[in-house]
Structure formats: structure tokens, C-alpha cells
Amino acid sequence: MTVRTRVAPSPTGDPHVGTAYMALFCLCMARQHGGQFILRIEDTDAARSTAASEQNILDALRWLGLEWDEGPDKGGPFGPYRQSERLDIYRTYVDQLIEAGHAFHCFCTTERLDAMRAEQMRAGQTARYDGHCSRLPAEEVEARLARGESSVVRMKVPDSGTCTVKDLLRGDIEIDFSQVDMQVLLKSDGNPTYHLAVVVDDHLMEITHIIRGEEWINSAPKHILLYQYFGWPMPALIHMPLLRNPDKSKLSKRKNPTSIRFYERMGFLPEAVLNYLGMLGWSMPDGEEKFDLAAMIAHFDINRISLGAPVFDVEKLKWLNGRWLRESLSDDELAERMISWAYNRDNLMKVIPLVRERVDTFSEVAPLAAFLVEGMPTVTPAQFEFKGLDTEGVIQVLQFALWELEALSDWEREPINQLFVSLAERMGLKIRDVLAPIFVAISGRPVSPPLFDSMALLGPDMCRARLRHALTVLGGVSNKQAKRLEKAYRELSSGPAAS
Ligand code: GLU
């Protein structure tokens, strides 16, 4: 048997460290067995998927050195590798399930479903589709479809009995079918849901080992049933422990930068980031913490994956990066890395137009432009004291700006400018008052090159991280405060939804 693994990110945001973590373990598993590692793009959520996000994910995985054998950009014998290009395939398989009586058309309205769920909750039951449409006579279904009535396709799930999820790491996990919903497989727009697409694709792409996050354990019974309905062999399942914030909650961008590009922008070495991700879920037989990808592949043993909750600790990553920098790179190599990172002509050409009007001598350039290559500027609460805005107001501006910037796809000077003009207007504040805290958060200095140009140059990951850093310096945003801010933000007219 050829071992085939896959990582299947959805291109709906920044390239997440969690995706790289899964990709690393998939790659090690495949390489160690002389098999293949596949990259599949799960973009069936058309409204949220973007080509830019897909490209970012590809670039970020490549930056880390996680090269795939088959994928949307390089093809392969099992393509296409983008789910949006496989819609006809899914429809054929849904038809098969309906014909065999394993799936059915469901015409229930949102109102009926809401009422049903509310009733189930009241009775202390698990909210679960009650099978209403699975009992409709065939002629009625035909007639309603012929009339063009809107419908989805759901899978049948037994009312009773237990599903045994066999996980290579965790052993047998028993889940009662009464806890498993009759999952929608095909949406009313004809697009598949994740659950259908993942099963069809993993089978057709001959995936032998599914390595994914533990948040999918509860979905496994649906997938196992689908494999049974189709009569397909079940791949091995490995549910990896999720990466955590230091407070043990699921790793989130509110508490930790989660975008791989942020770590690139901060000047971390890809080898160190990869080493750190490996270290979070796995250990070398000799206990050495510093290891490269080749060593991890050579010694990889799925049984050495640890099931403890791995905390993503930026300080520890920094420590490891320091070791890589000092122990593994000569002065020459370090210089080369720094040149390709930021200290190069291309970057200088971007900085010069911003500083030439503000300096008289070369020696004044570095102090003025240093924040463009810095990580987090040193800022203090005192720098955020302004006449027009109290601390509460400053926090609101920083948080709202952060949400707005998270939704900004065109990261250029003019759209950034427009964003702030519109935000100030909607908040009923002077643009000057909105920009004052942003200026401090981004540059950390009283004098700096123009704000929007600087932000365009710094890029989204670094700018957002600095705004978050400023919020932390101001005492952080508690969960309660975040809820209040979200509410106030939603009430602002025509802003993008808080994420
Ligand atoms: N698209 C899913 C995700 O991004 C993939 C889950 C899986 O590996 O099955 O989490």
C-alpha cells in the first residue's frame, strides 16, 4: 500500500499555523513511508473563499519547506485538487446515495427547523434533524422537485446504535448515533458540504491516512457511515491535538498571532517555525528539541505523537529560533538570510520616497525608518493619552480598526485611507482623533513617515499584530469587554461583520 496523506485547508483567511502543523505531520507520515503528500483546497464555501487566501496558503507552506506532491498549482493524477472544480463529481455521488436510499431530499424551511430544534432543546434532547422528509412518499418528492421547490439533500443516520471511531492515536471512540445529525450533504444551491466532499475526495484521491484536528472527531461517524453507504474502504484516522493559547483555549488570533506570514514578517527562520510545530506534537527519540525536517522524517513514528494539549508559546518559539540562528547559520548565511528578508534594495526603494523629504543626512534615515523593520514597537499607555479621546475611546478605535483591517482585501495606501475616513465617519469622530492612536500603535514614535504608506509597506499581518499589541499594552480586552465592543461595532452602519 502506498501511504497517501493530505492537508485540506479552506482558503478563507490568513495561512494559519494550525494548517502548517497538520501539513507537517501529513508530510512526515507520507515521506517516511515513501508515499505522497497532497494539498487539496476546500473552497466549497464560495462566499468566504478567495484566490488571494489560497495563494497565501500555498506561499506560506512553501516558505516553511512543506512541499506537496500533488496540488492545485502542480496537478497530479487525481485532480482537480480544488473542490470548486469538482462539483459535478459530488452530484454524481449524491445521486447514488439517494438512489440507494441512504440520502433524501429535504424541503424543510428554516422556520420548521428552528421550531424543531427549540422543541428538542426544551425537552433536553440533542438538536438533530427529526427525519421528517425521509418519510415523504416518492411521488410527492418527485412532484415538489418538478415544481422547483428548494431542497437540500441529507444523509440518513440510524436512530440508535453506536459508531466506533477507530483512531490510530486514541484507540476506539464510541459515539451514539442518536448524537449524530442527519447531515446536509448537498446545499440548496447544489454545492456539497464539507462532509460529502471530504469523503468523496479522500476516497477518489486514494488517501490512506487522514490526519486532521481533533475538532473533527464528532464528525467522524458521519464520514464512516458514508464510506459504508458507498462500500468504500475506510482510511486510517488520526486526530491531532489542537494547538492552544497559553490559557489552554483553542489557538486564536485574538490571543496569539496565528498567521504564518506574521512569523515570516517578524524575521523568524522557517526551519525554526517548522521545528517548533514539530516539537509541539512530537518528540525525537533522544529528546533533542532542535531538529530539522529531514531528521523528523527519518525518525517519524506516529506513536510518538503526544496527545497533550500543545500550547503555542511565542517565547519558546523565539528561544528555538535563537538557537537556529546561532547554531546553524554561519555569518555569511545569516547575512544572506537578512538580505532576502528585508535589508535589500527593493525595500530601500520603498522606504526612500517616504523619508527623503524628512531627512538631511543619511544618518537620520535609520532612526526614522527603523519601525518598518521592527517587530512590536515599544509603546506605553502614556503614549495613548489624547485630548479628544479617553482610554475607552482609544480601545474602541483600535479594536474597530482591527476588525475593519481584518476584512480589507486590497492592502494598499488608498483603500487603507478610505477605510479610516469611513470608520471615523461612522464612529462620529474626527479623522484626526481616530488616527492618533493608530499612529502610535503602528510606529511607536512621535515622528514617522506617512501612516498609510507605512501601513501599506508593513503589510496586514504586522499592522494587525501591532494594533493587538497596543490593546495589550492598554490592559487587554476582556471577554466581557469584547462582547460590548462587538455589539457597538455591529451597530455602526455598514461596517463588515465583527469576526
Ligand atoms: N477543510 C477542513 C479544515 O480546514 C479540512 C478538515 C479535514 O482535514 O478533514 O479544517
CSV table of C-alpha atoms in Angstrom, one decimal, residues 246-420:
chain,number,residue,atom,x,y,z
A,246,PRO,CA,-1.4,29.8,26.9
A,247,ASP,CA,-4.7,29.8,28.7
A,248,LYS,CA,-5.4,26.4,27.1
A,249,SER,CA,-8.3,27.8,24.9
A,250,LYS,CA,-8.1,26.9,21.2
A,251,LEU,CA,-5.4,28.9,19.5
A,252,SER,CA,-7.0,32.2,18.3
A,253,LYS,CA,-5.8,35.3,16.7
A,254,ARG,CA,-7.2,37.4,19.5
A,255,LYS,CA,-4.6,35.9,21.9
A,256,ASN,CA,-1.8,34.9,19.6
A,257,PRO,CA,-0.7,35.8,16.1
A,258,THR,CA,-1.9,32.7,14.1
A,259,SER,CA,-0.9,33.7,10.6
A,260,ILE,CA,2.3,32.1,9.3
A,261,ARG,CA,3.1,35.3,7.4
A,262,PHE,CA,3.3,37.2,10.7
A,263,TYR,CA,6.2,34.9,11.8
A,264,GLU,CA,7.9,35.4,8.4
A,265,ARG,CA,7.4,39.2,8.8
A,266,MET,CA,8.9,39.1,12.3
A,267,GLY,CA,12.0,37.6,11.0
A,268,PHE,CA,11.7,34.0,12.3
A,269,LEU,CA,13.5,31.3,10.3
A,270,PRO,CA,11.2,28.8,8.5
A,271,GLU,CA,13.3,26.0,9.9
A,272,ALA,CA,12.7,27.1,13.4
A,273,VAL,CA,9.0,27.6,13.0
A,274,LEU,CA,8.7,24.1,11.5
A,275,ASN,CA,10.9,22.7,14.2
A,276,TYR,CA,8.6,24.3,16.8
A,277,LEU,CA,5.4,23.0,15.2
A,278,GLY,CA,7.0,19.5,15.2
A,279,MET,CA,8.1,19.8,18.8
A,280,LEU,CA,4.5,20.8,19.8
A,281,GLY,CA,3.1,17.4,18.8
A,282,TRP,CA,6.1,15.1,18.7
A,283,SER,CA,9.5,14.4,20.2
A,284,MET,CA,12.7,12.9,18.9
A,285,PRO,CA,13.6,9.6,20.4
A,286,ASP,CA,16.7,11.1,22.1
A,287,GLY,CA,14.7,14.1,23.4
A,288,GLU,CA,16.6,16.7,21.4
A,289,GLU,CA,14.4,19.7,20.9
A,290,LYS,CA,16.2,21.2,17.9
A,291,PHE,CA,15.7,19.1,14.8
A,292,ASP,CA,15.2,19.7,11.1
A,293,LEU,CA,12.6,18.3,8.7
A,294,ALA,CA,14.9,15.6,7.4
A,295,ALA,CA,15.6,14.3,11.0
A,296,MET,CA,11.9,14.4,11.8
A,297,ILE,CA,11.0,12.4,8.7
A,298,ALA,CA,13.8,9.9,9.4
A,299,HIS,CA,12.7,9.3,13.0
A,300,PHE,CA,9.0,9.8,12.5
A,301,ASP,CA,6.8,7.4,14.4
A,302,ILE,CA,3.1,8.1,14.6
A,303,ASN,CA,3.1,6.6,18.1
A,304,ARG,CA,5.4,9.3,19.4
A,305,ILE,CA,2.7,12.0,18.8
A,306,SER,CA,1.7,13.3,22.1
A,307,LEU,CA,-2.0,13.8,22.9
A,308,GLY,CA,-1.5,16.5,25.5
A,309,ALA,CA,-2.8,20.0,24.7
A,310,PRO,CA,0.1,21.7,23.0
A,311,VAL,CA,0.5,25.4,24.0
A,312,PHE,CA,1.7,27.6,21.2
A,313,ASP,CA,4.2,29.8,23.1
A,314,VAL,CA,5.8,32.6,21.1
A,315,GLU,CA,8.6,33.0,23.7
A,316,LYS,CA,9.5,29.4,23.3
A,317,LEU,CA,9.5,29.7,19.6
A,318,LYS,CA,11.7,32.7,19.9
A,319,TRP,CA,14.2,30.8,22.0
A,320,LEU,CA,14.3,28.0,19.5
A,321,ASN,CA,14.7,30.5,16.6
A,322,GLY,CA,17.7,32.0,18.5
A,323,ARG,CA,19.3,28.5,18.7
A,324,TRP,CA,18.8,28.0,14.9
A,325,LEU,CA,20.2,31.5,14.2
A,326,ARG,CA,23.3,31.0,16.4
A,327,GLU,CA,24.0,27.3,15.9
A,328,SER,CA,23.1,26.6,12.3
A,329,LEU,CA,23.9,29.6,10.3
A,330,SER,CA,27.4,31.0,9.5
A,331,ASP,CA,27.8,34.8,9.5
A,332,ASP,CA,27.7,34.6,5.7
A,333,GLU,CA,24.5,32.6,5.7
A,334,LEU,CA,22.9,34.9,8.3
A,335,ALA,CA,23.7,37.9,6.1
A,336,GLU,CA,22.1,36.2,3.1
A,337,ARG,CA,19.0,35.5,5.1
A,338,MET,CA,18.7,39.0,6.4
A,339,ILE,CA,19.2,40.4,2.9
A,340,SER,CA,16.4,38.4,1.5
A,341,TRP,CA,14.3,39.1,4.5
A,342,ALA,CA,14.3,42.9,4.5
A,343,TYR,CA,17.7,44.5,4.1
A,344,ASN,CA,17.7,44.7,0.4
A,345,ARG,CA,17.5,47.2,-2.4
A,346,ASP,CA,13.8,46.5,-3.1
A,347,ASN,CA,12.8,47.5,0.4
A,348,LEU,CA,15.1,50.5,0.4
A,349,MET,CA,13.4,51.7,-2.8
A,350,LYS,CA,10.1,51.6,-1.0
A,351,VAL,CA,11.4,53.5,2.0
A,352,ILE,CA,13.3,56.2,0.2
A,353,PRO,CA,10.2,58.0,-1.2
A,354,LEU,CA,8.8,58.1,2.3
A,355,VAL,CA,11.8,59.5,4.1
A,356,ARG,CA,13.6,61.7,1.6
A,357,GLU,CA,11.6,64.8,2.4
A,358,ARG,CA,12.2,64.3,6.1
A,359,VAL,CA,16.0,63.9,6.4
A,360,ASP,CA,19.1,66.0,5.7
A,361,THR,CA,21.7,63.3,6.2
A,362,PHE,CA,21.8,59.5,5.7
A,363,SER,CA,22.4,59.0,9.3
A,364,GLU,CA,18.8,60.3,10.0
A,365,VAL,CA,17.2,57.6,7.9
A,366,ALA,CA,17.6,54.6,10.1
A,367,PRO,CA,16.0,56.2,13.3
A,368,LEU,CA,13.1,57.4,11.2
A,369,ALA,CA,12.5,54.2,9.3
A,370,ALA,CA,13.5,51.6,11.9
A,371,PHE,CA,9.9,50.8,12.8
A,372,LEU,CA,9.4,49.5,9.3
A,373,VAL,CA,11.7,46.5,10.1
A,374,GLU,CA,10.9,46.3,13.8
A,375,GLY,CA,8.7,43.7,15.5
A,376,MET,CA,6.5,45.2,18.1
A,377,PRO,CA,7.5,48.9,18.8
A,378,THR,CA,7.9,49.8,22.4
A,379,VAL,CA,4.8,51.7,23.4
A,380,THR,CA,3.5,52.7,26.8
A,381,PRO,CA,0.0,53.6,28.0
A,382,ALA,CA,1.1,57.2,28.4
A,383,GLN,CA,1.6,57.5,24.6
A,384,PHE,CA,-2.1,56.8,24.2
A,385,GLU,CA,-3.3,59.8,26.2
A,386,PHE,CA,-5.0,62.2,23.8
A,387,LYS,CA,-7.1,65.3,24.3
A,388,GLY,CA,-10.0,64.2,22.1
A,389,LEU,CA,-10.4,60.6,23.3
A,390,ASP,CA,-10.4,58.8,26.7
A,391,THR,CA,-8.9,55.3,27.1
A,392,GLU,CA,-12.2,53.6,26.5
A,393,GLY,CA,-12.4,55.6,23.2
A,394,VAL,CA,-8.9,54.7,22.3
A,395,ILE,CA,-9.6,51.0,22.9
A,396,GLN,CA,-12.7,51.2,20.8
A,397,VAL,CA,-10.8,52.9,17.9
A,398,LEU,CA,-8.0,50.3,18.0
A,399,GLN,CA,-10.4,47.4,18.1
A,400,PHE,CA,-12.8,48.7,15.4
A,401,ALA,CA,-9.8,49.5,13.2
A,402,LEU,CA,-8.5,45.9,13.8
A,403,TRP,CA,-11.8,44.4,12.7
A,404,GLU,CA,-12.0,46.7,9.7
A,405,LEU,CA,-8.5,45.9,8.6
A,406,GLU,CA,-9.1,42.1,9.0
A,407,ALA,CA,-11.7,42.4,6.4
A,408,LEU,CA,-9.6,44.6,4.0
A,409,SER,CA,-8.6,42.6,1.0
A,410,ASP,CA,-6.8,45.3,-1.0
A,411,TRP,CA,-3.9,46.2,1.2
A,412,GLU,CA,-2.8,49.5,-0.5
A,413,ARG,CA,-2.4,53.0,0.6
A,414,GLU,CA,-5.7,54.3,-0.8
A,415,PRO,CA,-8.0,51.6,0.4
A,416,ILE,CA,-6.4,51.9,3.9
A,417,ASN,CA,-7.0,55.7,3.8
A,418,GLN,CA,-10.7,55.2,2.7
A,419,LEU,CA,-11.2,52.7,5.5
A,420,PHE,CA,-10.2,55.2,8.1
